Every structure is written in structure tokens, then in C-alpha cells.
Amino acid sequence: MALPFTTQIVDIALDERSYPILIGPGLLDSPAAFDRGSASGGTSALIVTNTTVGPLYADRLARVLAQRHSQVRQLALPDGEQYKTWESLNQIFDELLGHGADRKTTLYALGGGVVGDMTGFAAACYMRGVPFVQVPTTLLAQVDSSVGGKTAINHPLGKNMVGAFYQPQAVVCDLDVLKTLPPREMSAGLAEVIKYGPIADMALFEWIEAHIDALRAGDPAALAHAVRRSCEIKAHVVGQDEREAGLRAILNFGHTFGHAVEAGMGYGAWLHGEGVGAGMVMAAELSRELGLVDAAFVDRLRRLIERAGLPVRGAVIDAADNAGRYLELMRVDKKAEGGEIRFVVIDGPGSAAVRAAPDELVRQVIDRCCAA
Amino acid sequence: MALPFTTQIVDIALDERSYPILIGPGLLDSPAAFDRGSASGGTSALIVTNTTVGPLYADRLARVLAQRHSQVRQLALPDGEQYKTWESLNQIFDELLGHGADRKTTLYALGGGVVGDMTGFAAACYMRGVPFVQVPTTLLAQVDSSVGGKTAINHPLGKNMVGAFYQPQAVVCDLDVLKTLPPREMSAGLAEVIKYGPIADMALFEWIEAHIDALRAGDPAALAHAVRRSCEIKAHVVGQDEREAGLRAILNFGHTFGHAVEAGMGYGAWLHGEGVGAGMVMAAELSRELGLVDAAFVDRLRRLIERAGLPVRGAVIDAADNAGRYLELMRVDKKAEGGEIRFVVIDGPGSAAVRAAPDELVRQVIDRCCAA
């Protein structure tokens, strides 16, 4: 059977770990979209989803996979970043071992970034590695988190601190599922789309400015373009630096500040994309303080983030010493080295760099950018 | 500074993941032995050990590492297979995050197989991968578990079910530490040395037969030969099949039955090497039942395992249906496929193969080989 003719394919080129990202409507009902998942010859499959997404799509996915696997089980985890923990991960292992899943069992991650990160990490660790396929159902997961092989769980002291680089067999982005996405989740996903502009592609940025209302309204053509272009940029970056030895770090623009908000407010209070939204404004302000961009650029970015329905000010996470708490949380960022925080900054529209900044300057930015 | 002139080096050839195994006396006090650990340029180090080994050697290792890392911390976990759990693993993450360890921090695993497996898995996962060095202090870890990059923790339903293939920067085997090894641990280590004979090298097997008393007595020259030859065979196998797609499985001779004993008795009741000892007899009996070896070979192997101070009969792990319980536990073995257990059998002295066997035959072997 062929793929729907509207399907677009973006390839992630990583030698023997290369895989396709399939993008288009109707993929959840297309057996051809899941050709790669059965490449291992495994007979058994487990769909890992959450209690929100599962009732909407898990049975449909199971029906399609039944043509490729003789046994297809489902596991629905609780929904939310606060559940991206060892306890949830262990539920996956319990399910797999409880049903005798072998080393050729394929895991399917059906959900947003939390489900994808946890399922990918479970696949990386179960019997030291089983195949998995990403089936992202949020815009954020389709344009960012499902692509590139970063998997992880959170630790109380830091986000994504325990994980693995582990590539899926394929990423299947059915654009139809975005129709049921709540507005807040749509906005959160747009944060990661907007991100690609300042760091890599100002033409995309201009296009988003022109189409932000269509995107928020769920216009299929606009979403198709946003997902494809985002995946292309991400594929290009990941293909050059799979394990984040250098270049790949620029994809974390806005994330250093954003992770601090997420951890500081308690996981789940802010959506990841919301933290990234406010975090990008803070990182842009820091770039301006460092003399790398002008105020007009920061304003332009802030305006687009605001139009996307995202917060443009950070949260106050500590009433007594807010900037101090941010700095404390940011020092455990994975880009930090020897206690020195390394920020992704914009050194000119469409170009990013990673560098340190004096604590005093960072404190000023935090004080100025956080809601009182 | 040079290595002690008595140092032998066995290389594990895995392209950019290649590393040396250093074997000899006095290495714990030799800064040159730890050249590889600082290749990352990281300033910080964490020695992970256990409460038995730590008091004996951790300060000495810390002194040597102080010449390479500006900060060297220590963490002593409880001693025993029953602590090879997520809880212990999380203690490592807590220690790392609590002290702001960054992505260039090097972990040093100072201890036996449990410490090595857990520390290696922690290194694989912390911030998606930090460098680590194995400093094995038991014979079992020196001849087997520290070499080859298998890392894991146990799950209540199966041994080593959650883990990663993750290679160390180096393995440093100081033979002097074997002088303080309790006799029971020495015997457990000999199980893994003996293993290499039937699967790969009957000349080694004959040599062990001639030197088993010297080995048990801790004779330095005999131990040096046993460790080096074991590492050479393991390096050869791992170099051909890092991720156990095929050949590498032969290194699990005796482990399918052995893991069932370990899990069935409760982790820590039998030492891993003791399970492997009895397990090799059972696997050899199965090989004979399958017509692959004769009774004389099985007797010869049994006699050597007995002389090594190891059990040659399996434990009764279920009074009602002992063989049934063995089969149940063995079905979650990582080599199992589609519910079919795959055994490492000897198909002629010095040669191993992986194959299935009828349940009835396996039951007979278990019934015959288990102590009443």
C-alpha cells in the first residue's frame, strides 16, 4: 500500500541510524506510514500514550499496527510534565516484562513531548535497546521533540537530566491530529516553530509573522509548511551534530531560562513551550545586553511570541531572591561547564551562538523580564 | 609518568569507542594508569564504590585522581546484587546534581560487577552521557563484567533488564586488590574464567585445570594470566559484536540458568558467579541431551567447577513446580525471542552456539541438576 499522496518526507541523515520523518494528513490510518516500525521483524508492539491522547487515537493506531505485529498492547500514562519521572518509566518496564516482551518488541510513542521522551528512553534502556517509532500528536512534538533522538526523564533538580541519545526508526506526524489540539498546546508548539527563525532562518520568521493567525486557527496548509520547515532545519542541525558536541546546542535557544521557569514553578505548571516563549525573550534581551542584536529585533521577537499566545515575561519563582533562584537552577543546565552557565544567544538575526555571560548582567535581564 | 613495567594492555577495538584494559599490580597508585579518564578535559570526578570496597581503596584512588581532577568526590553504595536497583542508581544522580556535576564529569566505578554495572549505566544516562572508567576490584569484574560496555540495573522480574551498551574510557585492573578478595568472591570470579574454556579456548581450560589451586590461593602470576587471557577472549568477541546481535551471546554460557537461580532465590542470596557455576553444569547437561557433547565432557567441566569452590547443582527455587519456575524466569531472558528461550550450548569442546530446546528436555535437565 502507498502513502497518502500528500505525504512529505524529511530524512534525518545519521548513517546506519538514519530515518524518515513522514508529515501529512491521514497517516494514522495508513499502514504504509509504519513500514519502518516492523523492519526489526518483531512480532510484538506496545503503544505508549497518555490518558488524554489514548482515548482519541490509540485504538486507531492499534488497528493499523495489527497488520504488522501479531500482538499490539497499549499503556496509557498520566498526562503532564510532572509525570515525566522514573515512576512512569518503570510502568513501561513493568508492562513490557509483565507480558514477556522480547528484544525485538517495537515501542510506539503516541502523544506529546512527555510521552515521546519517556517512551524513547524506555526503548533505549529496555534490554539495552529495542526499536521505537515516534507518533507525535502535539505541534511541539511534531516540530521539535520527536525528532533527533533526545530522550529523557526529569529529576527534581533539573529537567531532562537522565536520558539517552537514541534514534527512532521513524517519526510519523499526522497533521490531522492537530485539529483536536487545545489552543494552549497549539501556542506552546508555536514557541518551538518561532525558535527556528532567530537561530537559523529569518525567512521562516517572516513567514510565521505573516501566518501566525492562520497557524493558531489550525489552518492545514500553514501547519503543513510550519512542520515541514521546522523538521528540515532540525534535521540539518542534528545531522551535523547528533550528540550535541557543538552546533546542536543552538536548538536550545530560550530553553536555559525556560527550564528554570518550568523547574522553579514545579513541573506541569507552565507548559514547556510557554517556558520557551518567555525564555526566548529573556535570551534575546541578554543578547541585546551583550551588544549582539538591537532593541528593534528583541521587540519584533517579543511581539511575535505574544501574538502566538505565549507569555513574554518569566515567572517569579522565588519571592526573596528571584534572580538568584534562576541562576541556581540554570547552573545545572546541561550546557553549563565548571559551574559557568552557557547561554544560547542571537548574534545577529538568523544566527545563534553559545556563550557565557556575567552573573550581574543575567540578573538584570531576569529582574527586567519577570512579571512582578 | 610511566606505567609500572609489569602492566599488560589488552585493547578493545571499537572504532572511536576503542579503549585499553590495563592489567597489573600497583595500578591503583599509578597516575599514568588513569590517563584516559581525563581525556575529556573535565575537572570534576566522582568515585562510585560500595561500603565494603570504599574503606579499603577509595582514598587511594582519590589521591591519584587528584592529580587529574580539581574536584574528586566519593559515593559509597550498599554492597550486594539486591541493591542493583533504580534506588541506588538515583543516589548517583542525586550526588551528581546536588554538587553541580556537569557533562564533562568523569565517573570512576571502584568495586565489583554491581558497582560497575550501575556506575556505567549512570554514566550512560546522566545528562545523556558522561565519561566513565572501570576500576574493577573483584576477579569477576576484572575478567568479565567491567569489559565490553554492558551496563544495567535489575528489575524484580529479571536481571539486567534495564540498561545500556556504553563503553568506558578505560578499564584499570589492579591485580593487588585481589589479595583482599574473600574466598567466596574469588570462586565466583573463577566461574567466569572457566566459562571462556568451553565456549572458546580449551587450551585455557586445560591451563585452569592445572592451576586451579594456585588461582584459588591468589597466586599473582596465575591470576595475571587468567585475567589477561579472559580479557583477550572477551575483547575479541566484543570487537566483533558490540551490541550482541549474534556472536556475543556465547559469553552468556551458563547465564540463562544462572540468572533464573539468582532471581528465583532473591538477588544477593547466590553470588552471580555461583549462579553461573551451577548454570554452566546445567547448560552442559542440556548440550549432552541435545547430542552435542558427551558425558565425559560434562563430567570434566563439573569437576573443574567443583574444584573452583562453586556449586554444581542448581537451587530449588519453587518447591511445587521447580522446573516450571525456572522456565518462567528464563522466558524473560534477553536472548528469548517470541517466548522461546534460546540457550547457549556447547557444540563440541571450545565451541558454543545459541539454540532453542524442547521444554520437556529442559525440565528433565533442571530436575536432574537441582539439589533436593
XYZ file of C-alpha atoms in Angstrom, chain B residues 55 83-84 88 95 102 114 127 131 201 215 251 296 307 321 359:
16
model
C 37.067 1.916 53.004
C 20.994 -3.119 45.679
C 21.477 -3.053 41.888
C 20.860 3.060 44.129
C 25.022 13.141 44.289
C 28.497 18.952 34.531
C 27.312 -4.456 40.727
C 22.933 14.343 31.001
C 32.754 9.618 30.515
C 39.588 -21.964 24.237
C 44.273 -19.400 41.405
C 29.567 -15.130 26.584
C 32.892 -37.235 29.773
C 37.314 -27.615 42.401
C 6.955 -26.685 40.384
C 10.603 -27.624 27.205
